[in-house]
mmCIF file of C-alpha atoms in Angstrom:
data_model
loop_
_atom_site.group_PDB
_atom_site.id
_atom_site.type_symbol
_atom_site.label_atom_id
_atom_site.label_comp_id
_atom_site.label_asym_id
_atom_site.label_seq_id
_atom_site.Cartn_x
_atom_site.Cartn_y
_atom_site.Cartn_z
ATOM 1 C CA MET A 49 32.017 -6.003 -15.762
ATOM 2 C CA PHE A 50 30.450 -5.175 -19.119
ATOM 3 C CA GLU A 51 32.643 -5.952 -22.138
ATOM 4 C CA SER A 52 32.173 -2.573 -23.777
ATOM 5 C CA GLU A 53 30.765 0.892 -23.159
ATOM 6 C CA LYS A 54 28.323 0.325 -26.027
ATOM 7 C CA GLU A 55 26.914 -2.774 -24.307
ATOM 8 C CA LEU A 56 26.217 -0.763 -21.162
ATOM 9 C CA ILE A 57 24.715 2.124 -23.149
ATOM 10 C CA ASP A 58 22.442 -0.245 -25.084
ATOM 11 C CA LEU A 59 21.298 -1.895 -21.877
ATOM 12 C CA ALA A 60 20.705 1.351 -20.017
ATOM 13 C CA ASN A 61 18.954 2.911 -23.003
ATOM 14 C CA SER A 62 16.603 -0.050 -23.336
ATOM 15 C CA ILE A 63 15.413 0.439 -19.760
ATOM 16 C CA GLY A 64 15.412 4.214 -19.705
ATOM 17 C CA SER A 65 18.573 4.902 -17.734
ATOM 18 C CA THR A 66 20.564 6.972 -20.216
ATOM 19 C CA ASN A 67 20.058 8.982 -23.377
ATOM 20 C CA VAL A 68 21.980 8.365 -26.588
ATOM 21 C CA ASP A 69 22.197 11.139 -29.184
ATOM 22 C CA ASP A 70 22.223 10.687 -32.956
ATOM 23 C CA SER A 71 26.013 10.325 -33.026
ATOM 24 C CA GLY A 72 25.821 7.316 -30.710
ATOM 25 C CA SER A 73 27.493 8.988 -27.728
ATOM 26 C CA SER A 74 25.903 8.672 -24.301
ATOM 27 C CA SER A 75 24.470 11.657 -22.496
ATOM 28 C CA MET A 76 24.142 10.899 -18.815
ATOM 29 C CA PRO A 77 21.666 13.220 -17.027
ATOM 30 C CA PRO A 78 22.604 14.500 -13.582
ATOM 31 C CA GLN A 79 19.812 12.361 -12.106
ATOM 32 C CA SER A 80 19.659 8.916 -13.702
ATOM 33 C CA GLY A 81 17.463 5.968 -12.921
ATOM 34 C CA CYS A 82 13.838 5.253 -13.743
ATOM 35 C CA LYS A 83 10.346 6.571 -13.051
ATOM 36 C CA HIS A 84 10.465 5.024 -9.590
ATOM 37 C CA TYR A 85 13.877 6.099 -8.294
ATOM 38 C CA SER A 86 16.650 8.549 -9.144
ATOM 39 C CA ARG A 87 19.962 6.682 -8.908
ATOM 40 C CA LYS A 88 23.230 6.035 -10.720
ATOM 41 C CA CYS A 89 23.353 2.263 -10.686
ATOM 42 C CA LEU A 90 21.449 -0.764 -11.969
ATOM 43 C CA LEU A 91 20.525 -3.903 -10.048
ATOM 44 C CA ARG A 92 21.452 -7.431 -11.066
ATOM 45 C CA ALA A 93 18.303 -9.431 -10.270
ATOM 46 C CA PRO A 94 19.233 -12.457 -8.124
ATOM 47 C CA CYS A 95 16.222 -14.394 -9.435
ATOM 48 C CA CYS A 96 16.700 -14.238 -13.222
ATOM 49 C CA GLY A 97 20.190 -12.717 -13.532
ATOM 50 C CA GLU A 98 19.031 -9.795 -15.659
ATOM 51 C CA VAL A 99 19.810 -6.113 -14.998
ATOM 52 C CA PHE A 100 17.112 -3.543 -14.160
ATOM 53 C CA PRO A 101 17.046 0.019 -12.792
ATOM 54 C CA CYS A 102 15.067 -1.140 -9.731
ATOM 55 C CA ARG A 103 12.986 -4.004 -8.380
ATOM 56 C CA LEU A 104 9.751 -2.305 -9.476
ATOM 57 C CA CYS A 105 10.949 -2.132 -13.087
ATOM 58 C CA HIS A 106 11.873 -5.799 -12.784
ATOM 59 C CA ASP A 107 8.473 -6.750 -11.395
ATOM 60 C CA ALA A 108 6.664 -4.789 -14.099
ATOM 61 C CA LYS A 109 8.446 -6.736 -16.837
ATOM 62 C CA LYS A 110 8.827 -10.114 -15.183
ATOM 63 C CA HIS A 111 5.485 -10.300 -13.404
ATOM 64 C CA GLU A 112 2.856 -7.854 -14.672
ATOM 65 C CA GLU A 113 3.887 -8.072 -18.344
ATOM 66 C CA GLU A 114 4.991 -11.722 -18.422
ATOM 67 C CA PRO A 115 2.370 -13.746 -20.353
ATOM 68 C CA ASP A 116 3.639 -17.121 -19.115
ATOM 69 C CA LEU A 117 2.215 -17.683 -15.629
ATOM 70 C CA LYS A 118 4.946 -20.188 -14.792
ATOM 71 C CA LYS A 119 7.670 -17.619 -15.495
ATOM 72 C CA ARG A 120 6.160 -14.779 -13.478
ATOM 73 C CA HIS A 121 8.211 -13.757 -10.467
ATOM 74 C CA ARG A 122 9.161 -10.770 -8.346
ATOM 75 C CA MET A 123 12.545 -9.554 -7.145
ATOM 76 C CA ASN A 124 13.437 -9.929 -3.482
ATOM 77 C CA ARG A 125 15.117 -6.641 -2.548
ATOM 78 C CA HIS A 126 17.046 -8.242 0.297
ATOM 79 C CA GLN A 127 18.700 -10.830 -1.956
ATOM 80 C CA VAL A 128 20.317 -8.339 -4.362
ATOM 81 C CA ARG A 129 24.078 -8.815 -4.261
ATOM 82 C CA LEU A 130 25.381 -7.109 -7.426
ATOM 83 C CA VAL A 131 24.926 -3.621 -8.883
ATOM 84 C CA VAL A 132 26.213 -2.011 -12.083
ATOM 85 C CA CYS A 133 27.615 1.522 -12.120
ATOM 86 C CA ILE A 134 25.945 3.552 -14.875
ATOM 87 C CA ALA A 135 28.941 5.900 -15.110
ATOM 88 C CA CYS A 136 31.634 3.317 -15.878
ATOM 89 C CA GLY A 137 29.892 -0.050 -16.239
ATOM 90 C CA ASN A 138 31.646 -1.650 -13.278
ATOM 91 C CA GLU A 139 29.704 -4.561 -11.766
ATOM 92 C CA GLN A 140 30.369 -5.011 -8.078
ATOM 93 C CA ALA A 141 28.914 -5.928 -4.725
ATOM 94 C CA SER A 142 26.081 -3.683 -3.581
ATOM 95 C CA SER A 143 27.432 -0.586 -1.811
ATOM 96 C CA ALA A 144 27.039 3.174 -1.659
ATOM 97 C CA HIS A 145 29.881 4.001 -4.082
ATOM 98 C CA CYS A 146 31.413 2.549 -7.215
ATOM 99 C CA SER A 147 34.609 0.649 -6.401
ATOM 100 C CA SER A 148 36.045 1.573 -9.800
ATOM 101 C CA CYS A 149 35.263 5.249 -10.504
ATOM 102 C CA GLY A 150 34.168 6.299 -7.001
ATOM 103 C CA ALA A 151 30.749 7.598 -8.110
ATOM 104 C CA GLN A 152 28.146 7.861 -5.382
ATOM 105 C CA PHE A 153 25.164 5.800 -6.486
ATOM 106 C CA ALA A 154 22.569 7.796 -4.529
ATOM 107 C CA ALA A 155 22.185 10.257 -1.680
ATOM 108 C CA TYR A 156 20.179 7.657 0.258
ATOM 109 C CA PHE A 157 21.454 4.089 0.466
ATOM 110 C CA CYS A 158 20.149 1.214 2.585
ATOM 111 C CA ALA A 159 22.410 -1.809 2.696
ATOM 112 C CA VAL A 160 19.586 -4.007 4.026
ATOM 113 C CA CYS A 161 17.027 -3.228 1.330
ATOM 114 C CA ASN A 162 19.548 -2.370 -1.398
ATOM 115 C CA LEU A 163 17.631 0.844 -1.906
ATOM 116 C CA PHE A 164 19.314 3.693 -3.786
ATOM 117 C CA ASP A 165 17.539 7.040 -4.179
ATOM 118 C CA ASP A 166 18.711 10.616 -4.799
ATOM 119 C CA ASP A 167 15.341 12.151 -3.939
ATOM 120 C CA LEU A 168 15.723 12.964 -0.246
ATOM 121 C CA SER A 169 12.407 14.844 -0.212
ATOM 122 C CA LYS A 170 10.792 11.449 0.372
ATOM 123 C CA LYS A 171 12.432 11.371 3.831
ATOM 124 C CA GLN A 172 13.340 7.707 3.580
ATOM 125 C CA PHE A 173 14.151 5.680 6.668
ATOM 126 C CA HIS A 174 14.702 2.013 7.402
ATOM 127 C CA CYS A 175 12.521 0.329 10.021
ATOM 128 C CA ASP A 176 14.288 -2.644 11.576
ATOM 129 C CA LYS A 177 11.022 -4.163 12.789
ATOM 130 C CA CYS A 178 9.346 -3.858 9.390
ATOM 131 C CA GLY A 179 12.541 -4.992 7.714
ATOM 132 C CA ILE A 180 12.085 -2.518 4.842
ATOM 133 C CA CYS A 181 12.525 1.183 4.103
ATOM 134 C CA ARG A 182 9.617 3.579 4.466
ATOM 135 C CA VAL A 183 9.075 7.216 3.477
ATOM 136 C CA GLY A 184 7.752 10.223 5.353
ATOM 137 C CA GLY A 185 10.416 10.752 8.025
ATOM 138 C CA ARG A 186 11.298 8.522 10.965
ATOM 139 C CA ASP A 187 10.118 11.108 13.523
ATOM 140 C CA ASN A 188 6.611 11.085 12.018
ATOM 141 C CA PHE A 189 5.986 7.374 12.481
ATOM 142 C CA PHE A 190 5.959 4.702 15.170
ATOM 143 C CA HIS A 191 6.046 0.936 14.772
ATOM 144 C CA CYS A 192 3.017 -0.903 16.138
ATOM 145 C CA ASP A 193 4.203 -4.341 17.217
ATOM 146 C CA THR A 194 0.681 -5.790 17.201
ATOM 147 C CA CYS A 195 -0.357 -4.463 13.799
ATOM 148 C CA GLY A 196 3.113 -5.265 12.451
ATOM 149 C CA ALA A 197 3.851 -2.025 10.592
ATOM 150 C CA CYS A 198 4.745 1.656 10.886
ATOM 151 C CA TYR A 199 1.819 4.007 11.488
ATOM 152 C CA SER A 200 1.580 7.782 11.569
ATOM 153 C CA ASN A 201 2.096 9.339 15.004
ATOM 154 C CA GLU A 202 -1.516 10.537 14.781
ATOM 155 C CA LEU A 203 -2.552 6.936 15.443
ATOM 156 C CA LEU A 204 -0.317 6.450 18.506
ATOM 157 C CA GLY A 205 -2.731 5.288 21.207
ATOM 158 C CA ASN A 206 -5.577 6.195 18.857
ATOM 159 C CA HIS A 207 -6.284 3.066 16.834
ATOM 160 C CA VAL A 208 -7.649 -0.435 17.287
ATOM 161 C CA CYS A 209 -4.805 -2.949 17.167
ATOM 162 C CA LEU A 210 -5.307 -6.089 15.108
ATOM 163 C CA PRO A 211 -2.578 -8.741 14.806
ATOM 164 C CA ASN A 212 -0.658 -8.183 11.558
ATOM 165 C CA ALA A 213 -3.304 -5.771 10.265
ATOM 166 C CA MET A 214 -0.965 -4.541 7.522
ATOM 167 C CA ARG A 215 0.354 -7.944 6.506
ATOM 168 C CA ARG A 216 -2.642 -8.798 4.362
ATOM 169 C CA ASP A 217 -4.198 -7.804 1.053
ATOM 170 C CA CYS A 218 -6.254 -4.681 0.522
ATOM 171 C CA PRO A 219 -9.887 -5.908 0.586
ATOM 172 C CA ILE A 220 -10.714 -3.682 -2.401
ATOM 173 C CA CYS A 221 -7.894 -4.214 -4.926
ATOM 174 C CA PHE A 222 -6.252 -7.295 -3.295
ATOM 175 C CA GLU A 223 -2.727 -5.839 -3.443
ATOM 176 C CA TYR A 224 -0.489 -6.754 -0.507
ATOM 177 C CA LEU A 225 -0.565 -3.792 1.871
ATOM 178 C CA PHE A 226 2.650 -4.180 3.838
ATOM 179 C CA ASP A 227 5.069 -3.035 1.136
ATOM 180 C CA SER A 228 2.616 -1.328 -1.218
ATOM 181 C CA LEU A 229 3.566 2.038 -2.709
ATOM 182 C CA GLU A 230 -0.008 3.271 -2.190
ATOM 183 C CA ALA A 231 -0.776 5.062 1.089
ATOM 184 C CA PRO A 232 -2.743 2.902 3.557
ATOM 185 C CA GLN A 233 -5.751 3.947 5.611
ATOM 186 C CA VAL A 234 -6.443 2.501 9.057
ATOM 187 C CA LEU A 235 -10.170 2.267 9.720
ATOM 188 C CA ARG A 236 -11.862 2.778 13.085
ATOM 189 C CA CYS A 237 -12.279 -0.993 13.393
ATOM 190 C CA GLY A 238 -8.524 -1.532 12.933
ATOM 191 C CA HIS A 239 -8.682 -3.046 9.460
ATOM 192 C CA THR A 240 -6.556 -1.451 6.734
ATOM 193 C CA LEU A 241 -6.907 -0.764 3.037
ATOM 194 C CA HIS A 242 -5.493 1.638 0.474
ATOM 195 C CA ARG A 243 -6.568 5.238 0.995
ATOM 196 C CA LYS A 244 -7.335 5.641 -2.699
ATOM 197 C CA CYS A 245 -9.387 2.436 -2.672
ATOM 198 C CA LEU A 246 -11.360 3.762 0.292
ATOM 199 C CA GLU A 247 -12.014 7.044 -1.520
ATOM 200 C CA ASP A 248 -13.268 5.218 -4.623
ATOM 201 C CA TYR A 249 -15.332 2.847 -2.481
ATOM 202 C CA SER A 250 -16.911 5.741 -0.552
ATOM 203 C CA ALA A 251 -17.624 7.629 -3.772
ATOM 204 C CA HIS A 252 -19.816 4.701 -4.835
ATOM 205 C CA GLY A 253 -21.782 4.689 -1.579
ATOM 206 C CA GLY A 254 -19.700 2.346 0.545
ATOM 207 C CA TYR A 255 -19.672 3.356 4.200
ATOM 208 C CA THR A 256 -18.814 0.101 6.004
ATOM 209 C CA CYS A 257 -15.593 -1.869 6.345
ATOM 210 C CA PRO A 258 -15.399 -4.481 3.567
ATOM 211 C CA LEU A 259 -14.154 -7.018 6.116
ATOM 212 C CA CYS A 260 -16.248 -6.587 9.271
ATOM 213 C CA CYS A 261 -19.082 -4.282 8.059
ATOM 214 C CA SER A 262 -18.618 -1.693 10.828
ATOM 215 C CA CYS A 263 -18.950 1.966 9.822
ATOM 216 C CA VAL A 264 -15.780 3.587 8.508
ATOM 217 C CA CYS A 265 -16.761 7.063 9.738
ATOM 218 C CA ASP A 266 -19.086 8.863 12.155
ATOM 219 C CA MET A 267 -22.606 8.229 10.839
ATOM 220 C CA ARG A 268 -24.606 9.988 13.563
ATOM 221 C CA THR A 269 -25.851 12.702 11.188
ATOM 222 C CA ALA A 270 -27.103 10.040 8.764
ATOM 223 C CA TRP A 271 -28.803 8.149 11.602
ATOM 224 C CA GLN A 272 -30.563 11.335 12.749
ATOM 225 C CA TYR A 273 -31.835 11.814 9.209
ATOM 226 C CA LEU A 274 -33.184 8.241 9.230
ATOM 227 C CA ASP A 275 -34.870 8.881 12.575
ATOM 228 C CA GLU A 276 -36.764 11.800 11.036
ATOM 229 C CA GLU A 277 -37.650 9.863 7.882
ATOM 230 C CA ILE A 278 -38.996 6.932 9.886
ATOM 231 C CA GLU A 279 -40.976 9.252 12.155
ATOM 232 C CA HIS A 280 -42.706 10.768 9.128
ATOM 233 C CA SER A 281 -43.203 7.438 7.333
ATOM 234 C CA PRO A 282 -45.790 5.406 9.287
ATOM 235 C CA LEU A 283 -46.270 1.768 8.357
ATOM 236 C CA PRO A 284 -49.573 0.086 7.465
ATOM 237 C CA SER A 285 -51.591 -1.089 10.468
ATOM 238 C CA GLU A 286 -50.698 -4.754 9.862
ATOM 239 C CA LEU A 287 -46.986 -3.903 10.333
ATOM 240 C CA ALA A 288 -47.294 -1.284 13.058
ATOM 241 C CA GLY A 289 -45.926 -2.496 16.385
ATOM 242 C CA LYS A 290 -43.962 -5.364 14.838
ATOM 243 C CA ARG A 291 -40.544 -5.943 16.409
ATOM 244 C CA VAL A 292 -37.585 -7.903 15.039
ATOM 245 C CA ASP A 293 -34.331 -9.281 16.413
ATOM 246 C CA LEU A 294 -31.147 -7.767 15.024
ATOM 247 C CA LEU A 295 -27.363 -7.720 15.309
ATOM 248 C CA CYS A 296 -25.507 -4.409 15.223
ATOM 249 C CA ASN A 297 -22.439 -4.310 12.988
ATOM 250 C CA ASP A 298 -20.988 -1.410 14.999
ATOM 251 C CA CYS A 299 -21.354 -2.407 18.671
ATOM 252 C CA HIS A 300 -21.846 -6.134 17.918
ATOM 253 C CA GLU A 301 -24.750 -6.353 20.370
ATOM 254 C CA GLU A 302 -27.974 -8.243 19.758
ATOM 255 C CA SER A 303 -31.261 -6.486 20.465
ATOM 256 C CA ASP A 304 -34.795 -6.104 19.204
ATOM 257 C CA ALA A 305 -36.180 -3.046 17.460
ATOM 258 C CA PRO A 306 -39.383 -1.786 15.837
ATOM 259 C CA PHE A 307 -39.616 -3.021 12.263
ATOM 260 C CA HIS A 308 -39.440 -0.430 9.506
ATOM 261 C CA VAL A 309 -38.636 -0.757 5.821
ATOM 262 C CA LEU A 310 -36.238 2.220 5.987
ATOM 263 C CA GLY A 311 -33.994 0.705 8.650
ATOM 264 C CA LEU A 312 -33.615 -1.181 11.890
ATOM 265 C CA LYS A 313 -32.144 0.845 14.731
ATOM 266 C CA CYS A 314 -29.858 -0.732 17.333
ATOM 267 C CA SER A 315 -31.347 -0.123 20.766
ATOM 268 C CA ASN A 316 -27.868 -0.229 22.308
ATOM 269 C CA CYS A 317 -25.867 2.342 20.270
ATOM 270 C CA GLY A 318 -28.439 3.888 17.965
ATOM 271 C CA SER A 319 -26.794 2.715 14.734
ATOM 272 C CA TYR A 320 -28.798 1.685 11.685
ATOM 273 C CA ASN A 321 -25.874 -0.409 10.471
ATOM 274 C CA THR A 322 -27.631 -3.591 11.523
ATOM 275 C CA ARG A 323 -28.663 -6.946 10.170
ATOM 276 C CA ARG A 324 -31.828 -8.881 10.919
ATOM 277 C CA LEU A 325 -31.455 -12.179 12.786
#
């Protein structure tokens, strides 16, 4: 329990939870919280004992902004035990309502993740197999036991399964994918990365998976263009008829193909996404 209303107001104001007018009185907006979540309570961090609007606010201050590498740490959402009611300052065990004034902390509450959020447009749901809350609506997702995460129903029976495909870092930005706030993209090869990272990568000419080098999209039109370019670009006589061994990054078959400076075509699948052996 906070010793005074002013102490709570000062704390909440310092982290953006309430507004204080010129007279010093608090003005609590209908939807309180932070830029990440709309809620009416604060979290007592189990790691450092300090109070923050949410774990993301904690991580921003205690990890991203902390200059001392030895002091950097993140909050474990599952270990939160205490919350502080913004309305009355009561500190209590994590629950949906304040035990003192009866205020409802948020329209959505998950007792496992200690997630409070008034914005139901996110369609939050808790996945027992993931162990965390996700957004987008339970009916729109399925949990892939092999990949170890929830995927859109569009991928049900329509993706390559890789063990724990989501429990690794994005190969572009190196952020952990499993609980990232950025939308993931499952590639045709089964590897995953952030959708925004893929868009930026593609905008700079990237068309293969950063991990296995297979094509991330249908390249048949590009291969047809290369066929025409090679047909109209004969090599000098000393190189004409030369053949080389290659490995295809798409079908993973070894073959030999006519040498050309513009590309080496896989004789098995027709891809130019190949490497010379």
